[in-house]
Amino acid sequence: MGYISTIAVSGLQAASVKLANAANNIVNAESEGYVPTDTVQSPRNGGGVKVSLVERPDAVSPVSGLPNIDITEEIVDSAVAAQAYEASAAIVGVDKDLHEVLLDSIDGKDE
């Protein structure tokens, strides 16, 4: 796997974690004791991103005692994660195609 694909795969992983986190927050919106989390991305040495989960401040509603989760916000986060995943997957595909063209030209298999 090339350098570009390695970076894109880290994007795939980050988007996957973001989507899973949003889903987890949604399904636990009515669960007493659940502490909602957010994803935080930071640059990784050598390229790409690493992702962490952090507990939200004011995670529990003082009125209801339930997690302080905005379902609409979680759905938007899910859509953003899905688009980021698609974009990273497209980059992996383009990188693969470029490597194939390069190898074909080295082997003298130009079309």
Short mmCIF file of C-alpha atoms in Angstrom, two decimals:
data_model
loop_
_atom_site.label_atom_id
_atom_site.label_comp_id
_atom_site.label_asym_id
_atom_site.label_seq_id
_atom_site.Cartn_x
_atom_site.Cartn_y
_atom_site.Cartn_z
CA MET A 1 0.00 0.00 0.00
CA GLY A 2 1.32 3.42 -0.93
CA TYR A 3 1.76 6.47 1.25
CA ILE A 4 -1.41 8.09 -0.10
CA SER A 5 -3.47 4.99 0.61
CA THR A 6 -2.07 4.79 4.13
CA ILE A 7 -3.28 8.33 4.78
CA ALA A 8 -6.66 7.60 3.18
CA VAL A 9 -7.07 4.43 5.25
CA SER A 10 -6.57 6.48 8.40
CA GLY A 11 -9.40 8.68 7.11
CA LEU A 12 -11.55 5.58 6.59
CA GLN A 13 -10.86 4.48 10.15
CA ALA A 14 -11.59 7.95 11.56
CA ALA A 15 -14.88 8.19 9.64
CA SER A 16 -15.82 4.72 10.83
CA VAL A 17 -15.20 5.64 14.47
CA LYS A 18 -17.17 8.90 14.04
CA LEU A 19 -20.14 7.04 12.54
CA ALA A 20 -20.06 4.33 15.22
CA ASN A 21 -19.84 6.97 17.95
CA ALA A 22 -22.85 8.87 16.59
CA ALA A 23 -24.83 5.63 16.40
CA ASN A 24 -23.84 4.76 19.97
CA ASN A 25 -24.93 8.18 21.20
CA ILE A 26 -28.27 7.88 19.37
CA VAL A 27 -29.15 4.43 20.71
CA ASN A 28 -28.22 5.47 24.24
CA ALA A 29 -30.07 8.80 24.21
CA GLU A 30 -32.60 7.45 26.72
CA SER A 31 -30.16 5.35 28.78
CA GLU A 32 -29.68 6.59 32.32
CA GLY A 33 -26.03 6.69 33.28
CA TYR A 34 -24.75 6.83 29.70
CA VAL A 35 -22.14 9.51 29.08
CA PRO A 36 -22.16 10.69 25.45
CA THR A 37 -18.84 11.06 23.69
CA ASP A 38 -17.44 13.03 20.76
CA THR A 39 -14.68 12.13 18.34
CA VAL A 40 -11.57 14.29 18.18
CA GLN A 41 -9.18 13.96 15.26
CA SER A 42 -5.55 14.98 15.44
CA PRO A 43 -2.69 14.70 12.98
CA ARG A 44 -0.60 11.56 13.08
CA ASN A 45 3.16 11.77 12.60
CA GLY A 46 3.93 10.74 9.06
CA GLY A 47 0.48 11.68 7.73
CA GLY A 48 -3.10 10.79 8.32
CA VAL A 49 -5.16 11.21 11.45
CA LYS A 50 -5.71 9.52 14.74
CA VAL A 51 -9.09 9.65 16.42
CA SER A 52 -9.98 9.69 20.09
CA LEU A 53 -13.25 9.58 21.98
CA VAL A 54 -13.78 12.22 24.65
CA GLU A 55 -16.62 12.53 27.13
CA ARG A 56 -18.81 15.56 26.58
CA PRO A 57 -18.86 18.28 29.18
CA ASP A 58 -22.37 18.69 30.62
CA ALA A 59 -23.06 15.17 29.35
CA VAL A 60 -26.13 14.64 31.51
CA SER A 61 -29.20 16.86 31.64
CA PRO A 62 -29.64 18.19 35.19
CA VAL A 63 -33.42 18.21 34.69
CA SER A 64 -34.04 14.68 33.40
CA GLY A 65 -30.86 12.89 34.45
CA LEU A 66 -30.65 11.49 30.90
CA PRO A 67 -27.73 11.97 28.52
CA ASN A 68 -27.63 15.41 26.92
CA ILE A 69 -27.83 14.20 23.30
CA ASP A 70 -29.17 16.17 20.33
CA ILE A 71 -30.41 13.50 17.89
CA THR A 72 -30.36 15.95 14.96
CA GLU A 73 -26.71 16.77 15.64
CA GLU A 74 -25.87 13.06 15.79
CA ILE A 75 -27.62 12.45 12.45
CA VAL A 76 -25.63 15.29 10.87
CA ASP A 77 -22.42 13.81 12.32
CA SER A 78 -23.41 10.47 10.77
CA ALA A 79 -23.91 12.05 7.35
CA VAL A 80 -20.57 13.89 7.58
CA ALA A 81 -18.84 10.65 8.58
CA ALA A 82 -20.43 8.79 5.65
CA GLN A 83 -19.23 11.44 3.18
CA ALA A 84 -15.73 11.42 4.67
CA TYR A 85 -15.67 7.63 4.37
CA GLU A 86 -16.72 7.77 0.71
CA ALA A 87 -14.08 10.41 -0.06
CA SER A 88 -11.31 8.42 1.62
CA ALA A 89 -12.41 5.25 -0.18
CA ALA A 90 -12.28 7.11 -3.50
CA ILE A 91 -8.73 8.22 -2.75
CA VAL A 92 -7.71 4.62 -2.05
CA GLY A 93 -9.21 3.63 -5.41
CA VAL A 94 -7.42 6.39 -7.31
CA ASP A 95 -4.11 5.54 -5.63
CA LYS A 96 -4.57 1.88 -6.60
CA ASP A 97 -5.30 2.86 -10.21
CA LEU A 98 -2.22 5.10 -10.35
CA HIS A 99 -0.02 2.31 -9.01
CA GLU A 100 -1.40 -0.08 -11.64
CA VAL A 101 -0.68 2.44 -14.43
CA LEU A 102 2.84 2.92 -13.11
CA LEU A 103 3.50 -0.82 -12.89
CA ASP A 104 2.05 -1.40 -16.36
CA SER A 105 4.29 1.31 -17.82
CA ILE A 106 7.34 -0.20 -16.12
CA ASP A 107 6.42 -3.63 -17.49
CA GLY A 108 5.85 -2.17 -20.97
CA LYS A 109 2.13 -2.95 -20.98
CA ASP A 110 0.97 0.49 -22.07
CA GLU A 111 -2.47 0.37 -23.61
#
